[in-house]
GROMACS .gro file of C-alpha atoms in nm:
model
  299
    1MET     CA    1   9.604  19.309  -0.390
    2ASN     CA    2   9.925  19.521  -0.429
    3GLU     CA    3  10.193  19.531  -0.155
    4ASP     CA    4  10.058  19.849   0.005
    5GLN     CA    5   9.703  19.707   0.022
    6GLN     CA    6   9.841  19.379   0.165
    7LEU     CA    7   9.996  19.565   0.445
    8GLN     CA    8   9.689  19.778   0.523
    9ASN     CA    9   9.420  19.515   0.454
   10PRO     CA   10   9.570  19.163   0.502
   11ARG     CA   11   9.360  18.872   0.382
   12PHE     CA   12   9.449  18.537   0.529
   13LEU     CA   13   9.338  18.225   0.338
   14LEU     CA   14   9.321  17.927   0.572
   15VAL     CA   15   9.304  17.608   0.357
   16ASP     CA   16   9.156  17.273   0.479
   17GLY     CA   17   9.420  17.055   0.307
   18MET     CA   18   9.235  16.736   0.404
   19ALA     CA   19   8.915  16.844   0.249
   20LEU     CA   20   9.084  16.962  -0.080
   21LEU     CA   21   9.296  16.646  -0.115
   22PHE     CA   22   9.022  16.399  -0.052
   23ARG     CA   23   8.783  16.582  -0.281
   24ALA     CA   24   9.042  16.585  -0.555
   25TYR     CA   25   9.134  16.223  -0.511
   26PHE     CA   26   8.778  16.084  -0.513
   27ALA     CA   27   8.669  16.300  -0.801
   28THR     CA   28   8.903  16.104  -1.021
   29ALA     CA   29   8.926  15.772  -0.834
   30VAL     CA   30   8.561  15.697  -0.909
   31THR     CA   31   8.657  15.620  -1.268
   32GLY     CA   32   8.962  15.415  -1.167
   33GLN     CA   33   9.178  15.630  -1.394
   34PHE     CA   34   9.479  15.696  -1.165
   35MET     CA   35   9.767  15.922  -1.279
   36TYR     CA   36  10.113  15.789  -1.200
   37ASN     CA   37  10.448  15.965  -1.237
   38SER     CA   38  10.761  15.795  -1.361
   39LYS     CA   39  10.843  15.670  -1.014
   40GLY     CA   40  10.517  15.480  -1.003
   41THR     CA   41  10.365  15.712  -0.740
   42PRO     CA   42   9.989  15.798  -0.786
   43THR     CA   43   9.944  16.175  -0.848
   44ASN     CA   44   9.561  16.214  -0.911
   45GLY     CA   45   9.499  16.352  -0.565
   46ILE     CA   46   9.794  16.590  -0.553
   47TYR     CA   47   9.721  16.713  -0.902
   48GLY     CA   48   9.365  16.803  -0.819
   49PHE     CA   49   9.471  16.945  -0.484
   50MET     CA   50   9.708  17.185  -0.644
   51LYS     CA   51   9.440  17.298  -0.893
   52HIS     CA   52   9.191  17.358  -0.602
   53PHE     CA   53   9.464  17.533  -0.405
   54LEU     CA   54   9.595  17.767  -0.675
   55MET     CA   55   9.251  17.849  -0.816
   56GLY     CA   56   9.142  17.941  -0.457
   57VAL     CA   57   9.444  18.164  -0.419
   58ASN     CA   58   9.384  18.322  -0.758
   59HIS     CA   59   9.019  18.376  -0.681
   60PHE     CA   60   9.047  18.520  -0.328
   61ASN     CA   61   9.387  18.704  -0.382
   62PRO     CA   62   9.520  18.662  -0.028
   63SER     CA   63   9.820  18.834   0.121
   64HIS     CA   64   9.879  18.528   0.350
   65VAL     CA   65   9.813  18.155   0.317
   66ALA     CA   66   9.846  17.847   0.551
   67VAL     CA   67   9.726  17.490   0.506
   68CYS     CA   68   9.580  17.277   0.789
   69TRP     CA   69   9.595  16.891   0.805
   70ASP     CA   70   9.470  16.611   1.031
   71MET     CA   71   9.751  16.426   1.204
   72GLY     CA   72   9.617  16.074   1.197
   73SER     CA   73   9.272  15.929   1.284
   74LYS     CA   74   9.314  15.916   1.657
   75THR     CA   75   9.195  16.244   1.826
   76PHE     CA   76   9.034  16.359   2.153
   77ARG     CA   77   8.696  16.288   1.990
   78THR     CA   78   8.779  15.915   1.934
   79ASP     CA   79   8.885  15.904   2.295
   80MET     CA   80   8.552  16.041   2.401
   81TYR     CA   81   8.341  15.810   2.174
   82ASN     CA   82   8.502  15.512   2.001
   83GLY     CA   83   8.227  15.517   1.737
   84TYR     CA   84   8.341  15.858   1.605
   85LYS     CA   85   8.415  15.825   1.230
   86SER     CA   86   8.441  15.453   1.285
   87ASN     CA   87   8.219  15.405   0.976
   88ARG     CA   88   8.494  15.545   0.752
   89PRO     CA   89   8.737  15.305   0.571
   90ASP     CA   90   9.107  15.360   0.594
   91ALA     CA   91   9.249  15.596   0.322
   92PRO     CA   92   9.285  15.418  -0.014
   93ILE     CA   93   9.638  15.281  -0.064
   94GLU     CA   94   9.679  15.504  -0.378
   95LEU     CA   95   9.609  15.817  -0.167
   96VAL     CA   96   9.846  15.741   0.120
   97PRO     CA   97  10.172  15.862  -0.041
   98GLN     CA   98  10.000  16.174  -0.169
   99PHE     CA   99   9.961  16.323   0.177
  100GLU     CA  100  10.326  16.388   0.210
  101LEU     CA  101  10.349  16.498  -0.152
  102ALA     CA  102  10.083  16.762  -0.093
  103LYS     CA  103  10.264  16.883   0.216
  104ASP     CA  104  10.597  16.894   0.025
  105MET     CA  105  10.422  17.102  -0.251
  106VAL     CA  106  10.281  17.338   0.004
  107ALA     CA  107  10.612  17.379   0.174
  108SER     CA  108  10.769  17.474  -0.161
  109PHE     CA  109  10.574  17.804  -0.140
  110ASP     CA  110  10.740  17.876   0.200
  111ILE     CA  111  10.406  17.879   0.379
  112PRO     CA  112  10.307  17.670   0.684
  113ASN     CA  113  10.167  17.316   0.688
  114ILE     CA  114   9.981  17.311   1.020
  115GLY     CA  115   9.857  17.017   1.231
  116VAL     CA  116   9.846  16.917   1.591
  117THR     CA  117   9.838  16.556   1.711
  118GLY     CA  118   9.509  16.463   1.877
  119TYR     CA  119   9.317  16.737   1.689
  120GLU     CA  120   9.154  16.761   1.343
  121ALA     CA  121   9.240  17.019   1.074
  122ASP     CA  122   8.904  17.187   1.161
  123ASP     CA  123   9.027  17.255   1.516
  124CYS     CA  124   9.346  17.418   1.394
  125ILE     CA  125   9.141  17.623   1.142
  126GLY     CA  126   8.893  17.728   1.413
  127THR     CA  127   9.176  17.829   1.655
  128LEU     CA  128   9.369  18.025   1.386
  129SER     CA  129   9.064  18.199   1.253
  130GLN     CA  130   8.985  18.335   1.600
  131ALA     CA  131   9.350  18.433   1.662
  132LEU     CA  132   9.389  18.602   1.328
  133LYS     CA  133   9.060  18.780   1.278
  134GLU     CA  134   9.173  19.090   1.471
  135GLU     CA  135   9.463  19.155   1.234
  136ALA     CA  136   9.336  19.012   0.897
  137GLU     CA  137   9.027  18.922   0.704
  138VAL     CA  138   9.013  18.548   0.731
  139VAL     CA  139   8.875  18.329   0.447
  140ILE     CA  140   8.847  17.950   0.516
  141LEU     CA  141   8.861  17.742   0.201
  142THR     CA  142   8.713  17.388   0.254
  143GLY     CA  143   8.447  17.143   0.134
  144ASP     CA  144   8.325  17.070   0.495
  145ARG     CA  145   8.011  17.256   0.611
  146ASP     CA  146   8.096  17.181   0.981
  147ILE     CA  147   8.336  17.478   0.981
  148LEU     CA  148   8.048  17.713   0.930
  149GLN     CA  149   8.015  17.730   1.311
  150VAL     CA  150   8.331  17.954   1.327
  151LEU     CA  151   8.190  18.218   1.101
  152ASP     CA  152   8.241  18.559   1.259
  153LYS     CA  153   8.259  18.930   1.196
  154ASN     CA  154   8.594  18.901   1.004
  155VAL     CA  155   8.574  18.532   0.915
  156SER     CA  156   8.409  18.393   0.609
  157VAL     CA  157   8.394  18.035   0.465
  158ALA     CA  158   8.432  17.950   0.102
  159LEU     CA  159   8.283  17.599   0.041
  160LEU     CA  160   8.398  17.428  -0.279
  161LYS     CA  161   8.120  17.360  -0.525
  162LYS     CA  162   8.102  17.116  -0.804
  163GLY     CA  163   8.384  17.169  -1.058
  164MET     CA  164   8.689  17.378  -1.015
  165GLY     CA  165   8.700  17.739  -0.908
  166ASN     CA  166   8.332  17.753  -0.795
  167TYR     CA  167   8.260  17.861  -0.439
  168GLU     CA  168   7.965  17.912  -0.208
  169VAL     CA  169   8.088  18.196   0.026
  170HIS     CA  170   7.929  18.222   0.365
  171THR     CA  171   7.920  18.505   0.617
  172PRO     CA  172   7.737  18.513   0.957
  173ASP     CA  173   7.455  18.704   0.781
  174SER     CA  174   7.419  18.460   0.491
  175PHE     CA  175   7.424  18.168   0.739
  176TYR     CA  176   7.144  18.323   0.946
  177GLU     CA  177   6.944  18.393   0.621
  178GLU     CA  178   6.974  18.027   0.524
  179LYS     CA  179   6.915  17.864   0.861
  180GLY     CA  180   6.748  18.112   1.091
  181ILE     CA  181   7.007  18.057   1.369
  182GLN     CA  182   7.352  18.199   1.441
  183PRO     CA  183   7.667  18.011   1.336
  184LYS     CA  184   7.749  17.904   1.691
  185GLN     CA  185   7.409  17.738   1.722
  186LEU     CA  186   7.524  17.491   1.451
  187ILE     CA  187   7.698  17.303   1.728
  188ASP     CA  188   7.370  17.243   1.911
  189LEU     CA  189   7.190  17.172   1.581
  190LYS     CA  190   7.432  16.885   1.506
  191ALA     CA  191   7.400  16.770   1.877
  192PHE     CA  192   7.026  16.718   1.821
  193MET     CA  193   7.051  16.582   1.460
  194GLY     CA  194   7.368  16.384   1.493
  195ASP     CA  195   7.606  16.348   1.201
  196PRO     CA  196   7.592  16.024   0.995
  197SER     CA  197   7.918  16.109   0.820
  198ASP     CA  198   8.101  16.141   1.155
  199ASN     CA  199   7.894  15.850   1.296
  200TYR     CA  200   7.737  15.994   1.601
  201PRO     CA  201   7.358  15.968   1.636
  202GLY     CA  202   7.246  16.282   1.837
  203VAL     CA  203   6.881  16.233   1.948
  204LYS     CA  204   6.714  15.958   1.758
  205GLY     CA  205   6.406  16.088   1.580
  206ILE     CA  206   6.504  16.458   1.590
  207GLY     CA  207   6.585  16.586   1.241
  208GLU     CA  208   6.702  16.920   1.117
  209LYS     CA  209   6.352  17.076   1.087
  210THR     CA  210   6.264  17.012   1.443
  211ALA     CA  211   6.610  17.092   1.578
  212LEU     CA  212   6.609  17.428   1.394
  213LYS     CA  213   6.260  17.499   1.541
  214LEU     CA  214   6.382  17.414   1.894
  215LEU     CA  215   6.685  17.632   1.862
  216GLN     CA  216   6.504  17.928   1.708
  217THR     CA  217   6.261  17.907   2.005
  218TYR     CA  218   6.480  17.822   2.297
  219GLU     CA  219   6.825  17.930   2.166
  220HIS     CA  220   7.039  17.640   2.294
  221ILE     CA  221   7.026  17.295   2.449
  222GLU     CA  222   6.997  17.440   2.802
  223GLY     CA  223   6.708  17.647   2.695
  224VAL     CA  224   6.530  17.344   2.543
  225LEU     CA  225   6.584  17.140   2.858
  226GLU     CA  226   6.469  17.419   3.085
  227ASN     CA  227   6.143  17.426   2.878
  228ILE     CA  228   6.106  17.051   2.817
  229GLU     CA  229   5.756  17.034   2.964
  230ALA     CA  230   5.647  17.275   2.690
  231LEU     CA  231   5.759  17.044   2.408
  232THR     CA  232   5.532  16.787   2.245
  233LYS     CA  233   5.517  16.446   2.424
  234GLY     CA  234   5.715  16.280   2.139
  235GLN     CA  235   5.995  16.547   2.153
  236LYS     CA  236   6.017  16.527   2.524
  237THR     CA  237   6.036  16.143   2.532
  238LYS     CA  238   6.308  16.134   2.255
  239ILE     CA  239   6.520  16.401   2.419
  240GLU     CA  240   6.497  16.237   2.764
  241GLN     CA  241   6.585  15.896   2.626
  242ASP     CA  242   6.889  16.026   2.447
  243LEU     CA  243   7.002  16.287   2.692
  244ASP     CA  244   7.357  16.156   2.751
  245MET     CA  245   7.410  16.123   2.372
  246LEU     CA  246   7.277  16.479   2.322
  247HIS     CA  247   7.550  16.615   2.548
  248LEU     CA  248   7.816  16.395   2.402
  249SER     CA  249   7.721  16.484   2.051
  250ARG     CA  250   7.758  16.852   2.134
  251GLN     CA  251   8.111  16.791   2.250
  252LEU     CA  252   8.182  16.593   1.936
  253ALA     CA  253   8.032  16.865   1.711
  254GLU     CA  254   8.211  17.160   1.858
  255ILE     CA  255   8.521  17.270   1.673
  256LYS     CA  256   8.790  17.348   1.924
  257CYS     CA  257   8.922  17.711   1.914
  258ASP     CA  258   9.184  17.667   2.183
  259VAL     CA  259   9.428  17.429   2.023
  260PRO     CA  260   9.790  17.481   2.101
  261VAL     CA  261   9.882  17.618   1.758
  262LYS     CA  262  10.019  17.958   1.632
  263CYS     CA  263  10.078  18.109   1.295
  264THR     CA  264  10.200  18.468   1.237
  265LEU     CA  265  10.137  18.688   0.941
  266LEU     CA  266  10.513  18.689   0.875
  267GLU     CA  267  10.532  18.305   0.852
  268ALA     CA  268  10.238  18.275   0.607
  269GLU     CA  269  10.317  18.569   0.369
  270TRP     CA  270  10.216  18.462   0.012
  271LYS     CA  271  10.546  18.548  -0.149
  272TYR     CA  272  10.708  18.249  -0.306
  273ASN     CA  273  11.019  18.166  -0.516
  274LEU     CA  274  10.904  18.061  -0.864
  275ASN     CA  275  11.211  17.847  -0.937
  276LYS     CA  276  11.168  17.660  -0.607
  277VAL     CA  277  10.796  17.586  -0.686
  278ASN     CA  278  10.862  17.483  -1.042
  279GLN     CA  279  11.139  17.251  -0.936
  280LYS     CA  280  10.893  17.078  -0.695
  281LEU     CA  281  10.627  17.057  -0.968
  282GLU     CA  282  10.882  16.899  -1.203
  283GLU     CA  283  11.006  16.655  -0.931
  284ILE     CA  284  10.649  16.528  -0.865
  285GLU     CA  285  10.565  16.558  -1.240
  286LEU     CA  286  10.263  16.772  -1.211
  287ARG     CA  287  10.230  16.896  -1.564
  288GLY     CA  288  10.004  17.184  -1.645
  289ILE     CA  289   9.991  17.325  -1.287
  290ALA     CA  290  10.261  17.589  -1.350
  291LYS     CA  291  10.020  17.790  -1.570
  292LEU     CA  292   9.804  17.857  -1.258
  293LEU     CA  293  10.102  18.040  -1.091
  294ARG     CA  294  10.035  18.415  -1.090
  295GLN     CA  295  10.345  18.645  -1.119
  296PRO     CA  296  10.268  18.941  -0.884
  297ALA     CA  297  10.325  18.745  -0.558
  298VAL     CA  298  10.648  18.588  -0.675
  299ILE     CA  299  11.001  18.675  -0.564
   0.00000   0.00000   0.00000
């Protein structure tokens, strides 16, 4: 994208920093082969994060970039349901120092690191995608399928696939072709099914196949409840027994799109100082990453 094209057709890459960093860390940590720099700091996560990040930028060729982060494990969702993500262990000790290193590395490109206390990175991404879609094509780079619920006319999602530089790109149309429901209905789908990785149960005994059929027939939870007498006896019983959890699970599943966060095109312009970035790469000792830096966007 040359400078004129960037002004006329801006493309904003919203990066899920948490998803990229965790994916990069665990891809190498499984072997126990940690990389350390001369200061004794582990760098396997930040090294892989930077590869995912720059390959994504090179692939999607954005004019603007921002990276979103969780701000601790306590959020409005843990306040609503103390079991939320309680099945997840604390971040490995080798990963902890790499969070700040990743943010420092992002900051060296003079683009925003974004996070809001009490919310998850997904909520920031959802909010910004809706705010920016009128003035830019928004591409969300993540490994988390939950974000598919914010797919929209000018919002696509690039899911990381196995390896580096491989993506499964979703649009509202491709999502509908795959699931037979609209992206927003993913919220109610997860409310029925629950989510083992986030540790909320939904309606016990209702799986994806049944939940999809219900939503294809009745559109949303309210539609199902209005027609509950038309369901099978087993479905009716299961839903009635877990009605409170159904409603709670929907609140947990919904990505907030009204988080108090802003990011302008000006703040996120992809136009970095090569010397500044190289200096940070040398400081952290991330060898081999510099070759992924593309010249056209450099000042």
